GROMACS .gro file of C-alpha atoms in nm:
model
  380
    1MET     CA    1   0.000   0.000   0.000
    2ASN     CA    2   0.120   0.347  -0.086
    3PRO     CA    3   0.198   0.532   0.243
    4ILE     CA    4  -0.003   0.829   0.117
    5ASP     CA    5  -0.306   0.602   0.066
    6PHE     CA    6  -0.276   0.498   0.431
    7PHE     CA    7  -0.352   0.851   0.549
    8THR     CA    8  -0.569   0.984   0.267
    9LEU     CA    9  -0.802   0.702   0.174
   10SER     CA   10  -1.095   0.942   0.148
   11TYR     CA   11  -1.331   1.149   0.355
   12PHE     CA   12  -1.670   1.310   0.321
   13GLY     CA   13  -1.709   1.673   0.419
   14ARG     CA   14  -2.034   1.610   0.603
   15TYR     CA   15  -1.848   1.385   0.849
   16TYR     CA   16  -1.570   1.635   0.910
   17ILE     CA   17  -1.723   1.776   1.232
   18ILE     CA   18  -1.764   1.423   1.368
   19ALA     CA   19  -1.400   1.355   1.282
   20ILE     CA   20  -1.289   1.670   1.467
   21ILE     CA   21  -1.491   1.576   1.777
   22LEU     CA   22  -1.356   1.221   1.777
   23GLY     CA   23  -1.006   1.357   1.717
   24ILE     CA   24  -1.030   1.584   2.021
   25ILE     CA   25  -1.164   1.302   2.243
   26ILE     CA   26  -0.898   1.055   2.128
   27GLY     CA   27  -0.623   1.321   2.137
   28VAL     CA   28  -0.700   1.424   2.496
   29TYR     CA   29  -0.728   1.062   2.609
   30THR     CA   30  -0.399   0.979   2.435
   31LEU     CA   31  -0.223   1.270   2.608
   32PHE     CA   32  -0.306   1.142   2.957
   33ARG     CA   33  -0.279   0.770   2.874
   34VAL     CA   34   0.071   0.801   2.723
   35TYR     CA   35   0.185   1.024   3.011
   36PHE     CA   36   0.056   0.760   3.255
   37ALA     CA   37   0.245   0.483   3.071
   38LEU     CA   38   0.567   0.689   3.071
   39ASN     CA   39   0.566   0.704   3.451
   40ASP     CA   40   0.748   0.372   3.449
   41PHE     CA   41   1.039   0.530   3.266
   42LYS     CA   42   1.302   0.750   3.424
   43LEU     CA   43   1.231   1.061   3.222
   44LEU     CA   44   1.217   1.425   3.313
   45LYS     CA   45   0.864   1.557   3.348
   46ILE     CA   46   0.910   1.797   3.057
   47LYS     CA   47   1.019   1.510   2.831
   48LYS     CA   48   0.712   1.307   2.926
   49ILE     CA   49   0.490   1.607   2.852
   50ILE     CA   50   0.656   1.663   2.511
   51ILE     CA   51   0.632   1.295   2.409
   52SER     CA   52   0.270   1.269   2.523
   53THR     CA   53   0.175   1.591   2.346
   54VAL     CA   54   0.340   1.493   2.017
   55ILE     CA   55   0.167   1.152   2.013
   56ALA     CA   56  -0.167   1.311   2.108
   57VAL     CA   57  -0.140   1.569   1.827
   58LEU     CA   58  -0.055   1.295   1.576
   59ALA     CA   59  -0.361   1.099   1.688
   60PHE     CA   60  -0.580   1.409   1.649
   61VAL     CA   61  -0.446   1.491   1.301
   62THR     CA   62  -0.489   1.133   1.186
   63MET     CA   63  -0.853   1.132   1.296
   64LEU     CA   64  -0.930   1.436   1.079
   65ASN     CA   65  -0.949   1.196   0.788
   66GLY     CA   66  -1.195   0.965   0.956
   67TRP     CA   67  -1.222   0.734   0.654
   68SER     CA   68  -0.854   0.653   0.629
   69ASP     CA   69  -0.690   0.326   0.730
   70ALA     CA   70  -0.479   0.517   0.982
   71ALA     CA   71  -0.789   0.664   1.152
   72ILE     CA   72  -0.945   0.318   1.178
   73PHE     CA   73  -0.632   0.177   1.343
   74ILE     CA   74  -0.612   0.473   1.583
   75SER     CA   75  -0.982   0.433   1.669
   76TYR     CA   76  -0.940   0.064   1.742
   77LEU     CA   77  -0.635   0.133   1.956
   78PHE     CA   78  -0.849   0.385   2.147
   79PHE     CA   79  -1.134   0.132   2.190
   80ALA     CA   80  -0.886  -0.133   2.300
   81SER     CA   81  -0.733   0.102   2.557
   82ILE     CA   82  -1.076   0.198   2.693
   83LEU     CA   83  -1.164  -0.172   2.722
   84ALA     CA   84  -0.833  -0.232   2.903
   85ASP     CA   85  -0.923   0.050   3.146
   86LEU     CA   86  -1.259  -0.117   3.215
   87ILE     CA   87  -1.090  -0.453   3.277
   88ARG     CA   88  -0.852  -0.281   3.519
   89LEU     CA   89  -1.148  -0.125   3.707
   90VAL     CA   90  -1.332  -0.459   3.724
   91TRP     CA   91  -1.016  -0.622   3.860
   92LYS     CA   92  -0.969  -0.349   4.121
   93TYR     CA   93  -1.326  -0.303   4.249
   94LEU     CA   94  -1.508  -0.630   4.177
   95LEU     CA   95  -1.239  -0.895   4.195
   96LYS     CA   96  -1.077  -0.699   4.479
   97ASP     CA   97  -0.719  -0.784   4.386
   98LYS     CA   98  -0.768  -1.159   4.431
   99TYR     CA   99  -0.705  -1.287   4.080
  100LEU     CA  100  -0.488  -1.212   3.778
  101LYS     CA  101  -0.245  -0.991   3.966
  102LEU     CA  102  -0.054  -0.932   3.645
  103ILE     CA  103  -0.335  -0.709   3.511
  104PRO     CA  104  -0.224  -0.379   3.678
  105ARG     CA  105   0.125  -0.403   3.530
  106LEU     CA  106  -0.001  -0.505   3.185
  107HIS     CA  107  -0.253  -0.220   3.198
  108LYS     CA  108  -0.008   0.048   3.311
  109LYS     CA  109   0.246  -0.033   3.039
  110GLY     CA  110  -0.027  -0.045   2.772
  111ILE     CA  111   0.041  -0.412   2.699
  112LEU     CA  112  -0.316  -0.517   2.785
  113ALA     CA  113  -0.457  -0.260   2.541
  114PHE     CA  114  -0.213  -0.376   2.273
  115ILE     CA  115  -0.320  -0.740   2.320
  116ILE     CA  116  -0.687  -0.644   2.277
  117PHE     CA  117  -0.599  -0.427   1.976
  118THR     CA  118  -0.409  -0.717   1.816
  119ILE     CA  119  -0.709  -0.948   1.859
  120ILE     CA  120  -0.937  -0.690   1.694
  121ILE     CA  121  -0.701  -0.644   1.399
  122ILE     CA  122  -0.647  -1.018   1.346
  123ASN     CA  123  -1.023  -1.071   1.350
  124GLY     CA  124  -1.062  -0.788   1.096
  125PHE     CA  125  -0.808  -0.936   0.856
  126TYR     CA  126  -0.966  -1.281   0.896
  127GLY     CA  127  -1.302  -1.129   0.798
  128MET     CA  128  -1.154  -1.034   0.459
  129SER     CA  129  -0.986  -1.371   0.399
  130HIS     CA  130  -1.288  -1.585   0.309
  131ILE     CA  131  -1.607  -1.548   0.106
  132ASP     CA  132  -1.931  -1.722   0.207
  133GLN     CA  133  -2.241  -1.821   0.014
  134THR     CA  134  -2.563  -1.684   0.163
  135GLU     CA  135  -2.891  -1.837   0.050
  136TYR     CA  136  -3.252  -1.717   0.072
  137ASN     CA  137  -3.563  -1.912  -0.027
  138LEU     CA  138  -3.871  -1.712  -0.132
  139THR     CA  139  -4.215  -1.829  -0.240
  140THR     CA  140  -4.472  -1.670  -0.471
  141ASN     CA  141  -4.787  -1.766  -0.659
  142LYS     CA  142  -4.692  -1.548  -0.958
  143ILE     CA  143  -4.469  -1.796  -1.143
  144GLY     CA  144  -4.690  -2.106  -1.149
  145ASN     CA  145  -4.493  -2.427  -1.110
  146ASN     CA  146  -4.170  -2.267  -1.227
  147SER     CA  147  -3.874  -2.178  -1.008
  148TYR     CA  148  -3.581  -1.943  -1.054
  149SER     CA  149  -3.242  -1.902  -0.894
  150ILE     CA  150  -3.078  -1.559  -0.888
  151LEU     CA  151  -2.709  -1.515  -0.810
  152PHE     CA  152  -2.651  -1.167  -0.667
  153ILE     CA  153  -2.299  -1.021  -0.650
  154SER     CA  154  -2.224  -0.666  -0.538
  155ASP     CA  155  -1.948  -0.444  -0.401
  156VAL     CA  156  -1.639  -0.619  -0.528
  157HIS     CA  157  -1.443  -0.290  -0.551
  158TYR     CA  158  -1.194  -0.495  -0.746
  159ASN     CA  159  -0.828  -0.416  -0.702
  160PRO     CA  160  -0.513  -0.631  -0.743
  161ASP     CA  161  -0.437  -0.566  -0.375
  162LYS     CA  162  -0.758  -0.742  -0.269
  163ASN     CA  163  -0.664  -1.107  -0.294
  164PRO     CA  164  -0.772  -1.162  -0.657
  165GLN     CA  165  -0.710  -1.536  -0.623
  166LEU     CA  166  -0.974  -1.558  -0.348
  167ILE     CA  167  -1.223  -1.373  -0.573
  168LYS     CA  168  -1.151  -1.602  -0.868
  169GLU     CA  169  -1.196  -1.910  -0.649
  170SER     CA  170  -1.535  -1.781  -0.534
  171ILE     CA  171  -1.638  -1.714  -0.897
  172SER     CA  172  -1.549  -2.075  -0.976
  173LYS     CA  173  -1.781  -2.188  -0.695
  174MET     CA  174  -2.056  -1.959  -0.826
  175ASN     CA  175  -2.029  -2.124  -1.167
  176GLU     CA  176  -2.104  -2.460  -1.009
  177LEU     CA  177  -2.441  -2.323  -0.889
  178LYS     CA  178  -2.562  -2.286  -1.251
  179PRO     CA  179  -2.798  -1.998  -1.164
  180ASP     CA  180  -3.084  -1.894  -1.391
  181ILE     CA  181  -2.998  -1.525  -1.360
  182VAL     CA  182  -2.682  -1.341  -1.250
  183ILE     CA  183  -2.712  -0.987  -1.111
  184LEU     CA  184  -2.406  -0.766  -1.068
  185GLY     CA  185  -2.532  -0.514  -0.816
  186GLY     CA  186  -2.292  -0.223  -0.854
  187ASP     CA  187  -1.950  -0.113  -0.731
  188ILE     CA  188  -1.791  -0.409  -0.904
  189VAL     CA  189  -1.506  -0.168  -0.974
  190ASP     CA  190  -1.424   0.174  -0.833
  191GLU     CA  191  -1.205   0.478  -0.882
  192ARG     CA  192  -0.893   0.285  -0.776
  193THR     CA  193  -0.938  -0.011  -1.008
  194PRO     CA  194  -0.671  -0.008  -1.285
  195LYS     CA  195  -0.806  -0.041  -1.640
  196ASP     CA  196  -0.659  -0.389  -1.693
  197SER     CA  197  -0.805  -0.508  -1.363
  198MET     CA  198  -1.144  -0.360  -1.456
  199LYS     CA  199  -1.146  -0.561  -1.779
  200GLU     CA  200  -1.024  -0.870  -1.595
  201ILE     CA  201  -1.297  -0.879  -1.329
  202ILE     CA  202  -1.575  -0.795  -1.577
  203LYS     CA  203  -1.461  -1.080  -1.801
  204GLU     CA  204  -1.442  -1.321  -1.505
  205LEU     CA  205  -1.792  -1.234  -1.388
  206GLY     CA  206  -1.925  -1.247  -1.744
  207SER     CA  207  -1.800  -1.606  -1.768
  208ILE     CA  208  -2.047  -1.729  -1.504
  209ASN     CA  209  -2.292  -1.959  -1.679
  210SER     CA  210  -2.657  -1.862  -1.645
  211THR     CA  211  -2.978  -1.964  -1.818
  212TYR     CA  212  -3.123  -1.619  -1.880
  213GLY     CA  213  -2.817  -1.397  -1.875
  214THR     CA  214  -2.612  -1.162  -1.656
  215TYR     CA  215  -2.729  -0.809  -1.575
  216TYR     CA  216  -2.532  -0.511  -1.444
  217ILE     CA  217  -2.650  -0.206  -1.250
  218TYR     CA  218  -2.412   0.073  -1.160
  219GLY     CA  219  -2.325   0.165  -0.804
  220ASN     CA  220  -2.204   0.495  -0.667
  221HIS     CA  221  -1.839   0.404  -0.737
  222ASP     CA  222  -1.833   0.233  -1.078
  223LYS     CA  223  -1.838   0.559  -1.273
  224ARG     CA  224  -1.725   0.801  -1.005
  225PRO     CA  225  -1.432   1.026  -1.104
  226ASP     CA  226  -1.132   1.015  -0.871
  227THR     CA  227  -1.140   1.389  -0.803
  228GLU     CA  228  -1.492   1.370  -0.663
  229PHE     CA  229  -1.433   1.108  -0.397
  230CYS     CA  230  -1.075   1.081  -0.290
  231GLU     CA  231  -0.757   1.278  -0.298
  232ASN     CA  232  -0.549   0.995  -0.438
  233GLY     CA  233  -0.788   0.818  -0.675
  234LYS     CA  234  -0.630   0.653  -0.977
  235ARG     CA  235  -0.920   0.598  -1.215
  236THR     CA  236  -0.763   0.506  -1.547
  237PHE     CA  237  -1.069   0.414  -1.756
  238THR     CA  238  -1.359   0.612  -1.897
  239ASP     CA  239  -1.731   0.541  -1.866
  240LYS     CA  240  -1.729   0.439  -2.233
  241GLU     CA  241  -1.449   0.188  -2.174
  242LEU     CA  242  -1.634   0.045  -1.875
  243ASN     CA  243  -1.958   0.011  -2.073
  244GLN     CA  244  -1.770  -0.155  -2.358
  245ALA     CA  245  -1.600  -0.403  -2.123
  246ILE     CA  246  -1.938  -0.495  -1.973
  247THR     CA  247  -2.127  -0.540  -2.299
  248SER     CA  248  -1.840  -0.720  -2.475
  249SER     CA  249  -1.849  -0.977  -2.193
  250GLY     CA  250  -2.210  -1.056  -2.278
  251ILE     CA  251  -2.349  -0.864  -1.980
  252LYS     CA  252  -2.659  -0.646  -2.019
  253ILE     CA  253  -2.665  -0.306  -1.849
  254LEU     CA  254  -2.995  -0.214  -1.683
  255GLU     CA  255  -3.008   0.155  -1.598
  256ASP     CA  256  -3.370   0.260  -1.546
  257LYS     CA  257  -3.464  -0.018  -1.784
  258LYS     CA  258  -3.656  -0.342  -1.750
  259VAL     CA  259  -3.637  -0.688  -1.900
  260ILE     CA  260  -3.904  -0.962  -1.890
  261ILE     CA  261  -3.800  -1.323  -1.847
  262ASN     CA  262  -4.029  -1.607  -1.953
  263ASP     CA  263  -4.334  -1.388  -1.897
  264ASP     CA  264  -4.276  -1.471  -1.527
  265LEU     CA  265  -4.019  -1.223  -1.398
  266VAL     CA  266  -3.971  -0.852  -1.452
  267LEU     CA  267  -3.622  -0.722  -1.374
  268ILE     CA  268  -3.597  -0.345  -1.328
  269GLY     CA  269  -3.247  -0.202  -1.304
  270ARG     CA  270  -3.227   0.139  -1.138
  271GLU     CA  271  -2.991   0.427  -1.202
  272ASP     CA  272  -2.788   0.480  -0.886
  273ARG     CA  273  -2.902   0.765  -0.664
  274ASN     CA  274  -2.566   0.940  -0.691
  275GLN     CA  275  -2.522   0.919  -1.068
  276ASN     CA  276  -2.740   1.211  -1.169
  277LYS     CA  277  -2.758   1.485  -0.908
  278PHE     CA  278  -2.952   1.731  -1.121
  279THR     CA  279  -3.264   1.532  -1.212
  280GLU     CA  280  -3.483   1.287  -1.028
  281ARG     CA  281  -3.461   0.919  -1.109
  282ALA     CA  282  -3.726   0.767  -1.330
  283ASN     CA  283  -4.036   0.652  -1.144
  284ILE     CA  284  -4.063   0.275  -1.121
  285THR     CA  285  -4.436   0.279  -1.191
  286ASP     CA  286  -4.368   0.462  -1.520
  287MET     CA  287  -4.159   0.165  -1.633
  288LEU     CA  288  -4.429  -0.090  -1.561
  289ASN     CA  289  -4.730  -0.182  -1.768
  290LYS     CA  290  -5.052  -0.293  -1.604
  291SER     CA  291  -4.986  -0.651  -1.716
  292ASP     CA  292  -4.643  -0.649  -1.544
  293TYR     CA  293  -4.804  -0.655  -1.201
  294SER     CA  294  -4.920  -1.012  -1.258
  295LYS     CA  295  -4.552  -1.109  -1.288
  296TYR     CA  296  -4.289  -1.134  -1.016
  297ILE     CA  297  -4.126  -0.789  -1.010
  298VAL     CA  298  -3.762  -0.764  -0.902
  299VAL     CA  299  -3.606  -0.418  -0.853
  300LEU     CA  300  -3.228  -0.392  -0.869
  301ASP     CA  301  -3.108  -0.083  -0.683
  302HIS     CA  302  -2.751  -0.053  -0.559
  303GLN     CA  303  -2.840   0.150  -0.250
  304PRO     CA  304  -3.110   0.008  -0.021
  305ILE     CA  305  -3.409   0.230   0.024
  306PRO     CA  306  -3.424   0.444   0.337
  307LYS     CA  307  -3.674   0.313   0.588
  308GLN     CA  308  -3.900   0.614   0.548
  309GLU     CA  309  -3.923   0.587   0.167
  310ASP     CA  310  -4.230   0.425   0.012
  311LEU     CA  311  -4.184   0.234  -0.313
  312GLY     CA  312  -4.553   0.160  -0.339
  313ASP     CA  313  -4.729  -0.173  -0.365
  314GLY     CA  314  -4.671  -0.427  -0.640
  315ILE     CA  315  -4.292  -0.474  -0.609
  316ASP     CA  316  -4.210  -0.825  -0.492
  317LEU     CA  317  -3.835  -0.815  -0.435
  318GLN     CA  318  -3.554  -0.562  -0.423
  319LEU     CA  319  -3.185  -0.656  -0.430
  320SER     CA  320  -2.932  -0.405  -0.298
  321GLY     CA  321  -2.574  -0.377  -0.172
  322HIS     CA  322  -2.377  -0.061  -0.091
  323THR     CA  323  -2.376  -0.086   0.290
  324HIS     CA  324  -2.110  -0.362   0.315
  325GLY     CA  325  -2.299  -0.472   0.626
  326GLY     CA  326  -2.110  -0.196   0.806
  327GLN     CA  327  -1.773  -0.367   0.736
  328ILE     CA  328  -1.595  -0.165   1.004
  329PHE     CA  329  -1.748  -0.124   1.349
  330PRO     CA  330  -1.927   0.103   1.437
  331PHE     CA  331  -2.037   0.211   1.085
  332ASN     CA  332  -2.324  -0.038   1.098
  333LEU     CA  333  -2.466   0.160   1.393
  334PHE     CA  334  -2.436   0.488   1.199
  335GLN     CA  335  -2.624   0.332   0.907
  336GLU     CA  336  -2.905   0.218   1.133
  337LEU     CA  337  -2.923   0.565   1.289
  338ASN     CA  338  -2.949   0.710   0.937
  339HIS     CA  339  -3.252   0.485   0.874
  340ILE     CA  340  -3.073   0.267   0.620
  341TYR     CA  341  -3.138  -0.105   0.588
  342ASN     CA  342  -2.795  -0.240   0.674
  343TYR     CA  343  -2.780  -0.613   0.601
  344GLY     CA  344  -2.996  -0.919   0.552
  345ILE     CA  345  -3.360  -0.974   0.461
  346TYR     CA  346  -3.639  -0.727   0.544
  347LYS     CA  347  -4.009  -0.682   0.471
  348HIS     CA  348  -4.100  -0.339   0.338
  349HIS     CA  349  -4.479  -0.327   0.300
  350THR     CA  350  -4.552  -0.611   0.054
  351MET     CA  351  -4.195  -0.621  -0.076
  352THR     CA  352  -3.902  -0.835   0.034
  353LEU     CA  353  -3.572  -0.647   0.050
  354ILE     CA  354  -3.240  -0.832   0.050
  355VAL     CA  355  -2.925  -0.631   0.127
  356SER     CA  356  -2.589  -0.797   0.063
  357SER     CA  357  -2.274  -0.706   0.251
  358GLY     CA  358  -2.076  -0.749  -0.071
  359LEU     CA  359  -1.824  -0.989  -0.218
  360ILE     CA  360  -1.524  -0.813  -0.060
  361GLY     CA  361  -1.563  -0.458   0.067
  362SER     CA  362  -1.439  -0.108   0.014
  363GLY     CA  363  -1.111   0.061   0.096
  364TRP     CA  364  -1.016  -0.079   0.433
  365PRO     CA  365  -0.823  -0.408   0.438
  366MET     CA  366  -1.036  -0.537   0.727
  367ARG     CA  367  -1.390  -0.650   0.799
  368ASN     CA  368  -1.532  -0.704   1.146
  369GLU     CA  369  -1.896  -0.629   1.059
  370GLY     CA  370  -2.100  -0.828   0.810
  371LYS     CA  371  -1.920  -1.083   0.596
  372CYS     CA  372  -1.779  -1.125   0.247
  373GLU     CA  373  -2.049  -1.304   0.051
  374TYR     CA  374  -2.230  -1.380  -0.271
  375VAL     CA  375  -2.604  -1.436  -0.245
  376LEU     CA  376  -2.823  -1.707  -0.399
  377ILE     CA  377  -3.196  -1.635  -0.403
  378ASN     CA  378  -3.429  -1.923  -0.486
  379ILE     CA  379  -3.778  -1.813  -0.596
  380ASN     CA  380  -4.027  -2.099  -0.588
   0.00000   0.00000   0.00000
């Protein structure tokens, strides 16, 4: 990883105040915690103050870019240290010094916090090292005695740094499923995906055998220019080159378009909410004929609908990604507070909503929320 990437992964302006507040909290805590740990060393008081202050300022500055890898590591070190403080208090006031007498020394030197931090980080890296299959079984009376299997893949954010061999192995397993329909649910690539890697992953996904074809909807990253999202983006392909790679791989792009399969299923692919900021998206009901409502209607929308939004009756299923299931704690909590469906299967009026946590994940090399997955939906 480029050292610059480590500190400038990306940030959103609307979260800047939160980053400043967290930076102040973590900076102040770091100042006193480091000073406390230095008491075991024979240093002049002024030296301890200088060392503590420098480390505290570095922690504060790092947190200003709250979406960077560095900020995540600093945050987890902070959480680990707080947890170590709580363990120390439990030992002192509840266990009353009877057991684990090593705890005070481990706590004072910061070793206990470092052990907890290491466990968190190892768990995070493990979360990115395997991809699971998640399966849902749905029933309907709209397709007679037929049945359909849909393979849903989203949020690959493909990059050579992201264990491409693991992704290719999972694609091989997907091929064995022989799905009827394959849906690529957006953010398959992003602004950091090199052009050759973009072509590579599109070709790999286009090779998955399916009865009725593979369909692609764009996410908020597929076509996003590097200057809009991150300071160090390296987007090396144009929208036209991306479209060409998709279509030449035999994949159909659905962007506010529909396709009817066997007079049983209606697939409606939505334009991503972030793609066109100057006009409203097409209304779903405008894309449907009266006869379509007798069929099983599947909406493909990269971003799951907010809980307060009403799609109206008649939609049977929506497939979404985007959230990554939180990926990094506590982002899943922020998503829930923002009234976003985070992960799993939900009922929204008469519609079933399935939100995938994605094949890999975005940016950070860790995952301790949600899981890396591809989703198989059986409609019977």
